[in-house]
Amino acid sequence: MSRILIIEDEQSIAELERDYLEISGYVVDIEISGDKGLQRALTTDYDLIILDLMLPKVDGFEICRRIRSEKDIPIVMVSAKKEDIDKIRGLGLGADDYIIKPFSPSEMVARVKAHLARYERLMGRRETKNDEVRIRGLMIDKTARRVFVNEKEVVFTTKEFDLLTHLAMNPNRVYSKEQLFDLLWGMDAMGEIATVTVHIRKLREKIEQDPSNPQYIETIWGAGYRFRI
């Protein structure tokens, strides 16, 4: 369940917000002073913070600035101040939303849900990593179809990339020329099995420090090729 912190000095408003959020399935904590709210926000993991603007000891603007400098979570600022300058300042400091009091608790819950969903989507995209194969100084980015040798990008044709990726994904396994041809060119493809030898040579020229003494793609005489790890 998502955990929410309410920093609000009006106890009755804070409790009303908490009740509506808990009914919607959220875990909610309340702090009624700015200094304690800031400390709790920085030391406890929350998924969203509802932040009043006018607070004793530390105001909402400073709390928002401090939280945003250390954490990337949704901040919904609430205030009785209707002036555009306050709204602009709050959003400029990193608040994700600005709600003017009085407001409907159901509206607040709807906004909370929307911001949590948006952040989950954003974080999901940030956490998505490309599918990579790393073997010693070789890095194959399968998602972007890019290859780096000792951190320097090397350009491959489509078939070269497919052949290298297949071998690297199946290390220490010996493939005959016929098997590689069938796998990558297809049994019905027009061409000669000798094209496998040509592509192996090109791969070695691009990834091996010394193509005549390969460290990645080995020739197993009488059997085929093997990617060694």
Coordinates of N, CA and C in Angstrom, one line a residue:
M1 N 0.8 -1.2 0.0 CA 0.0 0.0 0.0 C 0.9 1.2 0.0
S2 N 0.4 2.3 -0.7 CA 1.2 3.5 -0.7 C 1.1 4.2 0.6
R3 N 2.2 4.9 1.0 CA 2.2 5.5 2.3 C 2.3 7.1 2.1
I4 N 1.4 7.8 2.8 CA 1.3 9.2 2.5 C 1.5 10.0 3.8
L5 N 2.2 11.1 3.7 CA 2.5 12.0 4.9 C 1.7 13.3 4.7
I6 N 0.9 13.6 5.7 CA 0.1 14.9 5.7 C 0.8 15.9 6.6
I7 N 1.3 17.0 6.1 CA 1.9 18.0 7.0 C 0.9 19.2 7.0
E8 N 0.1 19.3 8.1 CA -1.0 20.2 8.1 C -1.2 20.6 9.6
D9 N -1.2 22.0 9.9 CA -1.3 22.4 11.3 C -2.8 22.5 11.8
E10 N -3.7 22.4 10.9 CA -5.1 22.3 11.3 C -5.5 20.9 11.5
Q11 N -5.6 20.4 12.8 CA -5.8 19.0 13.1 C -7.0 18.5 12.5
S12 N -8.1 19.2 12.5 CA -9.4 18.7 12.0 C -9.3 18.4 10.5
I13 N -8.6 19.3 9.7 CA -8.5 19.2 8.3 C -7.6 18.0 8.0
A14 N -6.5 17.9 8.8 CA -5.5 16.7 8.6 C -6.2 15.4 8.8
E15 N -7.1 15.3 9.9 CA -7.8 14.1 10.2 C -8.8 13.7 9.1
L16 N -9.5 14.8 8.6 CA -10.5 14.5 7.5 C -9.8 14.0 6.3
E17 N -8.6 14.6 5.9 CA -7.9 14.1 4.8 C -7.4 12.7 5.0
R18 N -6.9 12.4 6.2 CA -6.5 11.1 6.5 C -7.6 10.0 6.4
D19 N -8.8 10.4 6.9 CA -9.9 9.5 6.9 C -10.3 9.1 5.4
Y20 N -10.3 10.1 4.6 CA -10.7 9.8 3.2 C -9.6 9.0 2.5
L21 N -8.4 9.3 2.8 CA -7.3 8.5 2.2 C -7.2 7.1 2.7
E22 N -7.5 6.9 4.0 CA -7.4 5.5 4.5 C -8.6 4.7 4.0
I23 N -9.7 5.3 3.7 CA -10.9 4.6 3.1 C -10.5 4.1 1.7
S24 N -9.6 4.9 1.1 CA -9.2 4.5 -0.3 C -8.0 3.6 -0.3
G25 N -7.6 3.1 0.9 CA -6.6 2.1 1.0 C -5.1 2.6 1.3
Y26 N -4.9 3.8 1.6 CA -3.6 4.4 1.8 C -3.2 4.3 3.3
V27 N -2.0 4.2 3.6 CA -1.5 4.3 5.0 C -1.0 5.8 5.1
V28 N -1.6 6.4 6.2 CA -1.4 7.9 6.3 C -0.8 8.3 7.7
D29 N 0.2 9.1 7.7 CA 0.8 9.7 8.9 C 0.5 11.2 8.9
I30 N 0.4 11.8 10.0 CA 0.1 13.3 10.2 C 1.2 13.9 11.0
E31 N 1.7 15.1 10.6 CA 2.5 16.0 11.4 C 1.9 17.4 11.3
I32 N 1.8 18.1 12.5 CA 1.1 19.4 12.5 C 2.1 20.6 12.6
S33 N 3.4 20.3 12.7 CA 4.3 21.4 12.7 C 5.3 21.2 11.6
G34 N 5.8 22.4 11.1 CA 6.6 22.3 9.9 C 8.0 21.6 10.1
D35 N 8.6 21.9 11.3 CA 9.9 21.3 11.5 C 9.8 19.8 11.7
K36 N 8.9 19.3 12.4 CA 8.7 17.8 12.6 C 8.3 17.2 11.3
G37 N 7.4 17.9 10.5 CA 7.0 17.4 9.2 C 8.1 17.2 8.3
L38 N 9.0 18.2 8.2 CA 10.2 18.2 7.4 C 11.1 17.0 7.8
Q39 N 11.4 16.9 9.1 CA 12.2 15.8 9.5 C 11.7 14.5 9.2
R40 N 10.4 14.3 9.3 CA 9.8 13.0 9.0 C 9.8 12.7 7.5
A41 N 9.6 13.8 6.8 CA 9.6 13.6 5.3 C 10.9 13.2 4.8
L42 N 12.0 13.7 5.4 CA 13.3 13.4 4.9 C 13.9 12.0 5.5
T43 N 13.3 11.6 6.6 CA 13.9 10.4 7.2 C 13.0 9.1 7.0
T44 N 11.8 9.3 6.5 CA 10.9 8.2 6.3 C 10.5 8.0 4.8
D45 N 10.4 6.8 4.4 CA 10.0 6.6 3.0 C 8.5 6.8 2.8
Y46 N 8.1 7.8 2.0 CA 6.7 8.0 1.7 C 6.6 8.0 0.2
D47 N 5.4 7.7 -0.3 CA 5.1 7.7 -1.7 C 4.5 9.0 -2.2
L48 N 4.0 9.8 -1.3 CA 3.4 11.1 -1.6 C 3.3 12.0 -0.3
I49 N 3.4 13.3 -0.5 CA 3.3 14.2 0.7 C 2.3 15.3 0.3
I50 N 1.3 15.4 1.3 CA 0.3 16.5 1.2 C 0.8 17.6 2.1
L51 N 1.1 18.8 1.6 CA 1.9 19.8 2.3 C 1.1 21.1 2.4
D52 N 0.7 21.5 3.6 CA 0.1 22.8 3.8 C 1.2 23.9 3.6
L53 N 0.7 25.1 3.2 CA 1.7 26.2 2.9 C 2.0 26.9 4.2
M54 N 1.0 27.3 5.0 CA 1.2 28.1 6.2 C 1.4 27.1 7.4
L55 N 2.6 27.0 7.9 CA 2.9 26.1 9.0 C 3.8 26.8 10.0
P56 N 3.6 26.4 11.3 CA 4.5 26.9 12.3 C 5.9 26.4 12.2
K57 N 6.9 27.3 12.4 CA 8.3 27.0 12.5 C 9.0 26.9 11.1
V58 N 8.5 26.1 10.3 CA 9.0 26.0 8.9 C 7.8 26.0 7.9
D59 N 7.8 27.0 7.0 CA 6.7 27.0 6.1 C 6.8 26.0 5.0
G60 N 5.6 25.9 4.2 CA 5.5 24.8 3.2 C 6.5 25.1 2.1
F61 N 6.8 26.3 1.7 CA 7.8 26.6 0.7 C 9.1 26.0 1.0
E62 N 9.6 26.2 2.2 CA 10.9 25.7 2.6 C 10.9 24.2 2.7
I63 N 9.8 23.6 3.2 CA 9.7 22.2 3.3 C 9.8 21.6 1.9
C64 N 9.0 22.2 0.9 CA 9.0 21.7 -0.4 C 10.4 21.7 -1.1
R65 N 11.1 22.8 -0.8 CA 12.4 23.0 -1.4 C 13.4 21.9 -0.9
R66 N 13.3 21.7 0.4 CA 14.2 20.7 1.1 C 13.9 19.3 0.6
I67 N 12.6 18.9 0.6 CA 12.2 17.6 0.1 C 12.7 17.4 -1.3
R68 N 12.4 18.3 -2.2 CA 12.7 18.1 -3.6 C 14.2 18.1 -3.8
S69 N 15.0 18.6 -3.0 CA 16.4 18.6 -3.1 C 17.0 17.2 -2.8
E70 N 16.2 16.4 -2.1 CA 16.7 15.1 -1.7 C 15.9 13.9 -2.2
K71 N 14.6 14.1 -2.5 CA 13.7 13.0 -2.9 C 12.9 13.4 -4.1
D72 N 12.6 12.4 -4.9 CA 11.8 12.5 -6.1 C 10.4 11.8 -5.8
I73 N 9.6 12.4 -5.1 CA 8.2 11.9 -4.8 C 7.2 13.0 -5.1
P74 N 5.9 12.6 -5.3 CA 4.9 13.7 -5.5 C 4.7 14.5 -4.3
I75 N 4.6 15.8 -4.5 CA 4.2 16.7 -3.4 C 3.0 17.5 -3.9
V76 N 1.9 17.4 -3.1 CA 0.7 18.1 -3.3 C 0.6 19.2 -2.3
M77 N 0.7 20.5 -2.7 CA 0.6 21.6 -1.8 C -0.8 22.1 -1.7
V78 N -1.2 22.4 -0.4 CA -2.6 22.9 -0.2 C -2.5 24.2 0.6
S79 N -3.3 25.2 0.2 CA -3.3 26.5 0.9 C -4.6 27.2 0.7
A80 N -4.8 28.2 1.7 CA -5.9 29.1 1.5 C -5.6 30.3 0.7
K81 N -4.3 30.4 0.4 CA -3.9 31.5 -0.5 C -4.2 31.3 -1.9
K82 N -5.0 32.3 -2.5 CA -5.4 32.1 -3.8 C -4.6 32.9 -4.9
E83 N -3.6 33.7 -4.4 CA -2.8 34.5 -5.3 C -2.0 33.6 -6.2
D84 N -2.0 34.0 -7.5 CA -1.2 33.2 -8.5 C 0.3 33.2 -8.1
I85 N 0.8 34.2 -7.5 CA 2.2 34.2 -7.1 C 2.6 33.1 -6.2
D86 N 1.7 32.8 -5.3 CA 2.0 31.7 -4.3 C 2.0 30.4 -5.1
K87 N 1.0 30.2 -5.9 CA 0.9 29.0 -6.7 C 2.1 28.8 -7.6
I88 N 2.5 29.9 -8.3 CA 3.7 29.8 -9.2 C 4.9 29.5 -8.4
R89 N 5.1 30.1 -7.2 CA 6.2 29.8 -6.3 C 6.3 28.4 -5.9
G90 N 5.1 27.9 -5.4 CA 5.0 26.5 -5.0 C 5.4 25.5 -6.1
L91 N 4.8 25.7 -7.2 CA 5.1 24.8 -8.4 C 6.5 25.0 -8.8
G92 N 7.0 26.2 -8.7 CA 8.4 26.4 -9.1 C 9.4 25.8 -8.2
L93 N 9.1 25.6 -7.0 CA 9.9 24.9 -6.0 C 9.9 23.4 -6.1
G94 N 9.0 22.9 -7.0 CA 8.9 21.4 -7.2 C 7.7 20.7 -6.8
A95 N 6.6 21.5 -6.3 CA 5.4 20.9 -6.0 C 4.7 20.4 -7.3
D96 N 4.0 19.2 -7.2 CA 3.4 18.7 -8.4 C 2.0 19.2 -8.6
D97 N 1.4 19.7 -7.5 CA 0.0 20.2 -7.6 C -0.2 21.3 -6.5
Y98 N -1.2 22.1 -6.7 CA -1.5 23.2 -5.8 C -3.0 23.3 -5.6
I99 N -3.5 22.9 -4.5 CA -5.0 22.9 -4.2 C -5.3 24.0 -3.3
I100 N -6.4 24.8 -3.7 CA -6.8 25.9 -2.8 C -7.9 25.5 -1.9
K101 N -7.7 25.8 -0.6 CA -8.7 25.6 0.4 C -9.9 26.6 0.2
P102 N -11.1 26.2 0.6 CA -11.5 24.8 0.9 C -11.7 24.0 -0.3
F103 N -11.5 22.7 -0.2 CA -11.6 21.8 -1.3 C -12.3 20.5 -0.9
S104 N -12.9 19.8 -1.9 CA -13.6 18.6 -1.6 C -12.6 17.5 -1.3
P105 N -12.7 16.8 -0.1 CA -11.8 15.6 0.2 C -11.8 14.6 -1.0
S106 N -12.9 14.4 -1.6 CA -12.9 13.4 -2.7 C -12.1 13.9 -3.9
E107 N -12.0 15.2 -4.1 CA -11.2 15.8 -5.1 C -9.7 15.6 -4.8
M108 N -9.4 15.8 -3.5 CA -8.0 15.6 -3.1 C -7.6 14.1 -3.3
V109 N -8.5 13.2 -3.0 CA -8.1 11.7 -3.1 C -7.9 11.4 -4.6
A110 N -8.8 12.0 -5.5 CA -8.6 11.8 -6.9 C -7.3 12.3 -7.4
R111 N -6.9 13.5 -6.9 CA -5.6 14.0 -7.4 C -4.4 13.2 -6.8
V112 N -4.6 12.7 -5.6 CA -3.5 11.9 -5.0 C -3.4 10.6 -5.9
K113 N -4.5 10.0 -6.3 CA -4.4 8.8 -7.1 C -3.7 9.1 -8.4
A114 N -4.1 10.2 -9.0 CA -3.6 10.6 -10.3 C -2.0 10.8 -10.3
H115 N -1.6 11.5 -9.2 CA -0.2 11.7 -9.1 C 0.6 10.5 -8.8
L116 N 0.1 9.6 -7.9 CA 0.8 8.3 -7.6 C 0.9 7.5 -8.9
A117 N -0.2 7.4 -9.7 CA -0.2 6.6 -10.9 C 0.8 7.2 -11.9
R118 N 0.9 8.5 -12.0 CA 1.8 9.1 -12.9 C 3.3 8.9 -12.5
Y119 N 3.6 9.0 -11.2 CA 4.9 8.7 -10.7 C 5.3 7.2 -10.9
E120 N 4.3 6.3 -10.7 CA 4.6 4.9 -10.9 C 5.0 4.7 -12.4
R121 N 4.3 5.3 -13.3 CA 4.6 5.1 -14.7 C 6.0 5.7 -15.0
L122 N 6.3 6.9 -14.5 CA 7.6 7.5 -14.7 C 8.7 6.7 -14.2
M123 N 8.5 6.2 -12.9 CA 9.6 5.4 -12.3 C 9.7 4.0 -13.0
G124 N 8.6 3.5 -13.5 CA 8.7 2.3 -14.3 C 9.5 2.4 -15.5
R125 N 9.4 3.6 -16.2 CA 10.2 3.8 -17.4 C 11.6 4.0 -17.0
R126 N 11.9 4.7 -15.9 CA 13.3 5.0 -15.5 C 14.0 3.7 -15.1
E127 N 13.2 2.7 -14.6 CA 13.8 1.5 -14.1 C 14.0 0.5 -15.2
T128 N 13.3 0.7 -16.3 CA 13.5 -0.2 -17.4 C 14.9 -0.1 -18.0
K129 N 15.6 -1.2 -18.1 CA 16.9 -1.2 -18.6 C 17.0 -2.0 -19.9
N130 N 17.9 -1.6 -20.7 CA 18.1 -2.3 -22.0 C 18.6 -3.7 -21.7
D131 N 18.3 -4.6 -22.5 CA 18.7 -6.0 -22.4 C 20.1 -6.1 -22.9
E132 N 21.1 -6.4 -22.0 CA 22.5 -6.3 -22.4 C 23.2 -7.6 -22.1
V133 N 24.2 -7.9 -22.9 CA 25.1 -9.1 -22.7 C 26.5 -8.5 -22.5
R134 N 27.1 -8.8 -21.4 CA 28.5 -8.3 -21.1 C 29.4 -9.5 -20.9
I135 N 30.4 -9.5 -21.7 CA 31.5 -10.5 -21.6 C 32.8 -9.9 -21.7
R136 N 33.5 -9.8 -20.6 CA 34.8 -9.1 -20.6 C 34.7 -7.7 -21.2
G137 N 35.5 -7.4 -22.2 CA 35.4 -6.0 -22.7 C 34.3 -5.8 -23.8
L138 N 33.5 -6.8 -24.0 CA 32.4 -6.8 -25.0 C 31.1 -6.5 -24.4
M139 N 30.3 -5.5 -24.9 CA 29.0 -5.3 -24.4 C 28.0 -5.2 -25.6
I140 N 27.0 -6.1 -25.6 CA 26.0 -6.1 -26.7 C 24.7 -5.6 -26.1
D141 N 24.2 -4.5 -26.6 CA 23.0 -3.9 -26.2 C 21.9 -4.5 -27.2
K142 N 21.2 -5.5 -26.7 CA 20.2 -6.2 -27.6 C 19.0 -5.2 -27.9
T143 N 18.7 -4.4 -26.9 CA 17.5 -3.5 -27.1 C 17.8 -2.4 -28.2
A144 N 19.0 -1.8 -28.1 CA 19.3 -0.7 -29.0 C 20.1 -1.3 -30.2
R145 N 20.4 -2.6 -30.2 CA 21.2 -3.2 -31.3 C 22.5 -2.4 -31.5
R146 N 23.2 -2.3 -30.4 CA 24.5 -1.6 -30.5 C 25.6 -2.5 -29.8
V147 N 26.8 -2.4 -30.3 CA 27.9 -3.2 -29.7 C 29.1 -2.3 -29.3
F148 N 29.6 -2.5 -28.1 CA 30.8 -1.7 -27.7 C 31.9 -2.7 -27.3
V149 N 33.1 -2.4 -27.9 CA 34.3 -3.2 -27.6 C 35.2 -2.3 -26.8
N150 N 35.5 -2.6 -25.5 CA 36.3 -1.8 -24.6 C 35.7 -0.4 -24.6
E151 N 34.4 -0.3 -24.5 CA 33.7 1.0 -24.3 C 33.6 1.8 -25.6
K152 N 34.1 1.3 -26.7 CA 34.1 2.0 -28.0 C 33.1 1.3 -28.9
E153 N 32.1 2.1 -29.4 CA 31.1 1.5 -30.2 C 31.7 1.1 -31.6
V154 N 31.2 -0.1 -32.0 CA 31.6 -0.7 -33.3 C 30.3 -1.0 -34.1
V155 N 30.3 -0.6 -35.3 CA 29.1 -0.8 -36.2 C 29.1 -2.2 -36.8
F156 N 27.9 -2.8 -36.7 CA 27.7 -4.1 -37.3 C 26.5 -4.1 -38.3
T157 N 26.6 -5.0 -39.3 CA 25.4 -5.1 -40.1 C 24.4 -6.0 -39.4
T158 N 23.2 -6.1 -39.9 CA 22.1 -6.8 -39.3 C 22.5 -8.2 -39.0
K159 N 23.0 -8.9 -40.0 CA 23.4 -10.3 -39.9 C 24.6 -10.5 -38.9
E160 N 25.5 -9.6 -39.0 CA 26.7 -9.7 -38.1 C 26.2 -9.5 -36.7
F161 N 25.3 -8.6 -36.4 CA 24.8 -8.4 -35.1 C 24.1 -9.6 -34.6
D162 N 23.2 -10.2 -35.4 CA 22.4 -11.4 -35.1 C 23.3 -12.5 -34.8
L163 N 24.4 -12.7 -35.6 CA 25.3 -13.9 -35.4 C 26.1 -13.7 -34.1
L164 N 26.6 -12.5 -33.9 CA 27.3 -12.3 -32.6 C 26.5 -12.4 -31.4
T165 N 25.3 -11.9 -31.5 CA 24.4 -12.0 -30.3 C 24.0 -13.5 -30.0
H166 N 23.7 -14.2 -31.1 CA 23.4 -15.6 -30.9 C 24.5 -16.4 -30.2
L167 N 25.7 -16.2 -30.7 CA 26.8 -16.9 -30.2 C 27.1 -16.5 -28.7
A168 N 27.0 -15.2 -28.4 CA 27.3 -14.7 -27.1 C 26.2 -15.1 -26.1
M169 N 25.0 -15.3 -26.6 CA 23.9 -15.8 -25.7 C 24.0 -17.3 -25.5
N170 N 24.8 -17.9 -26.2 CA 24.9 -19.4 -26.0 C 26.4 -19.8 -25.9
P171 N 27.1 -19.3 -24.9 CA 28.5 -19.4 -24.8 C 28.9 -20.9 -24.6
N172 N 30.1 -21.2 -25.0 CA 30.7 -22.5 -24.8 C 30.0 -23.7 -25.5
R173 N 29.1 -23.3 -26.4 CA 28.4 -24.3 -27.2 C 28.9 -24.3 -28.6
V174 N 29.2 -25.4 -29.2 CA 29.8 -25.5 -30.5 C 28.6 -25.6 -31.6
Y175 N 28.7 -24.7 -32.6 CA 27.7 -24.7 -33.6 C 28.4 -24.9 -34.9
S176 N 27.9 -25.8 -35.7 CA 28.4 -26.1 -37.1 C 28.0 -24.9 -38.0
K177 N 28.7 -24.8 -39.1 CA 28.4 -23.8 -40.1 C 26.9 -24.0 -40.6
E178 N 26.6 -25.3 -40.8 CA 25.2 -25.6 -41.2 C 24.1 -25.1 -40.2
Q179 N 24.4 -25.4 -38.9 CA 23.5 -24.9 -37.9 C 23.3 -23.4 -37.9
L180 N 24.4 -22.7 -37.9 CA 24.4 -21.2 -37.9 C 23.7 -20.7 -39.2
F181 N 23.9 -21.3 -40.3 CA 23.3 -20.9 -41.5 C 21.8 -21.0 -41.4
D182 N 21.3 -22.2 -40.9 CA 19.9 -22.5 -40.8 C 19.3 -21.5 -39.8
L183 N 20.0 -21.3 -38.7 CA 19.4 -20.4 -37.6 C 19.2 -19.0 -38.1
L184 N 20.2 -18.5 -38.8 CA 20.2 -17.0 -39.1 C 19.8 -16.7 -40.5
W185 N 20.0 -17.6 -41.4 CA 19.6 -17.3 -42.8 C 18.3 -18.0 -43.2
G186 N 18.1 -19.1 -42.5 CA 16.9 -19.9 -42.8 C 17.2 -21.0 -43.8
M187 N 16.5 -22.1 -43.6 CA 16.8 -23.3 -44.4 C 16.5 -23.0 -45.9
D188 N 15.5 -22.1 -46.1 CA 15.1 -21.8 -47.5 C 15.8 -20.6 -48.1
A189 N 16.8 -20.1 -47.3 CA 17.5 -18.9 -47.8 C 18.4 -19.2 -49.0
M190 N 18.5 -18.2 -49.9 CA 19.4 -18.4 -51.0 C 20.8 -18.0 -50.5
G191 N 21.8 -18.8 -50.8 CA 23.1 -18.4 -50.4 C 23.9 -19.7 -50.1
E192 N 25.2 -19.4 -49.8 CA 26.1 -20.5 -49.6 C 26.5 -20.6 -48.1
I193 N 26.7 -21.8 -47.6 CA 27.1 -21.9 -46.2 C 28.4 -21.2 -45.9
A194 N 29.2 -21.0 -47.0 CA 30.5 -20.3 -46.8 C 30.3 -18.8 -46.3
T195 N 29.1 -18.3 -46.5 CA 28.8 -17.0 -45.9 C 29.0 -16.9 -44.4
V196 N 28.8 -18.1 -43.7 CA 29.0 -18.1 -42.3 C 30.5 -17.8 -42.0
T197 N 31.3 -18.5 -42.8 CA 32.8 -18.2 -42.6 C 33.2 -16.8 -42.8
V198 N 32.6 -16.2 -43.8 CA 32.8 -14.8 -44.1 C 32.4 -13.9 -42.9
H199 N 31.2 -14.1 -42.4 CA 30.7 -13.3 -41.3 C 31.5 -13.6 -40.0
I200 N 31.9 -14.8 -39.7 CA 32.8 -15.0 -38.6 C 34.1 -14.2 -38.7
R201 N 34.7 -14.2 -39.9 CA 35.9 -13.4 -40.1 C 35.6 -11.9 -39.8
K202 N 34.5 -11.4 -40.2 CA 34.2 -10.0 -40.0 C 34.0 -9.7 -38.5
L203 N 33.3 -10.6 -37.9 CA 33.1 -10.4 -36.4 C 34.5 -10.4 -35.7
R204 N 35.4 -11.3 -36.0 CA 36.7 -11.3 -35.4 C 37.4 -10.0 -35.7
E205 N 37.3 -9.5 -36.9 CA 38.0 -8.2 -37.2 C 37.5 -7.1 -36.4
K206 N 36.2 -7.2 -36.0 CA 35.6 -6.1 -35.2 C 35.7 -6.2 -33.7
I207 N 35.8 -7.4 -33.2 CA 35.7 -7.5 -31.7 C 37.0 -8.1 -31.1
E208 N 37.8 -8.7 -31.9 CA 39.0 -9.4 -31.4 C 40.2 -8.4 -31.5
Q209 N 41.0 -8.4 -30.4 CA 42.2 -7.6 -30.4 C 43.2 -8.1 -31.5
D210 N 43.3 -9.4 -31.6 CA 44.1 -10.1 -32.6 C 43.2 -11.1 -33.3
P211 N 42.7 -10.8 -34.4 CA 41.8 -11.7 -35.1 C 42.4 -13.1 -35.5
S212 N 43.7 -13.1 -35.6 CA 44.4 -14.4 -35.9 C 44.5 -15.3 -34.7
N213 N 44.3 -14.7 -33.5 CA 44.4 -15.4 -32.2 C 43.1 -15.0 -31.4
P214 N 41.9 -15.5 -31.9 CA 40.7 -15.0 -31.3 C 40.5 -15.4 -29.8
Q215 N 40.0 -14.5 -29.0 CA 39.7 -14.8 -27.6 C 38.2 -15.0 -27.3
Y216 N 37.4 -14.6 -28.3 CA 36.0 -14.7 -28.1 C 35.4 -15.9 -29.0
I217 N 35.6 -15.7 -30.3 CA 35.0 -16.7 -31.2 C 36.1 -17.7 -31.6
E218 N 36.0 -18.9 -31.1 CA 37.0 -20.0 -31.4 C 36.5 -20.8 -32.6
T219 N 37.5 -21.3 -33.3 CA 37.2 -22.3 -34.3 C 37.5 -23.7 -33.7
I220 N 36.5 -24.6 -33.8 CA 36.7 -26.0 -33.3 C 36.8 -26.8 -34.6
W221 N 38.0 -27.2 -34.9 CA 38.3 -27.8 -36.2 C 37.5 -29.1 -36.3
G222 N 36.8 -29.1 -37.5 CA 36.0 -30.3 -37.8 C 34.6 -30.2 -37.2
A223 N 34.3 -29.2 -36.4 CA 33.0 -29.1 -35.7 C 32.3 -27.8 -36.0
G224 N 33.0 -26.7 -35.9 CA 32.3 -25.4 -36.1 C 32.9 -24.3 -35.3
Y225 N 32.1 -23.5 -34.6 CA 32.5 -22.3 -33.9 C 31.9 -22.3 -32.5
R226 N 32.7 -21.7 -31.6 CA 32.3 -21.6 -30.2 C 32.6 -20.3 -29.6
F227 N 31.7 -19.7 -28.9 CA 31.9 -18.4 -28.2 C 32.4 -18.7 -26.8
R228 N 33.7 -18.4 -26.5 CA 34.3 -18.8 -25.3 C 34.2 -17.7 -24.2
I229 N 33.8 -18.1 -23.0 CA 33.8 -17.1 -21.9 C 34.7 -17.6 -20.8

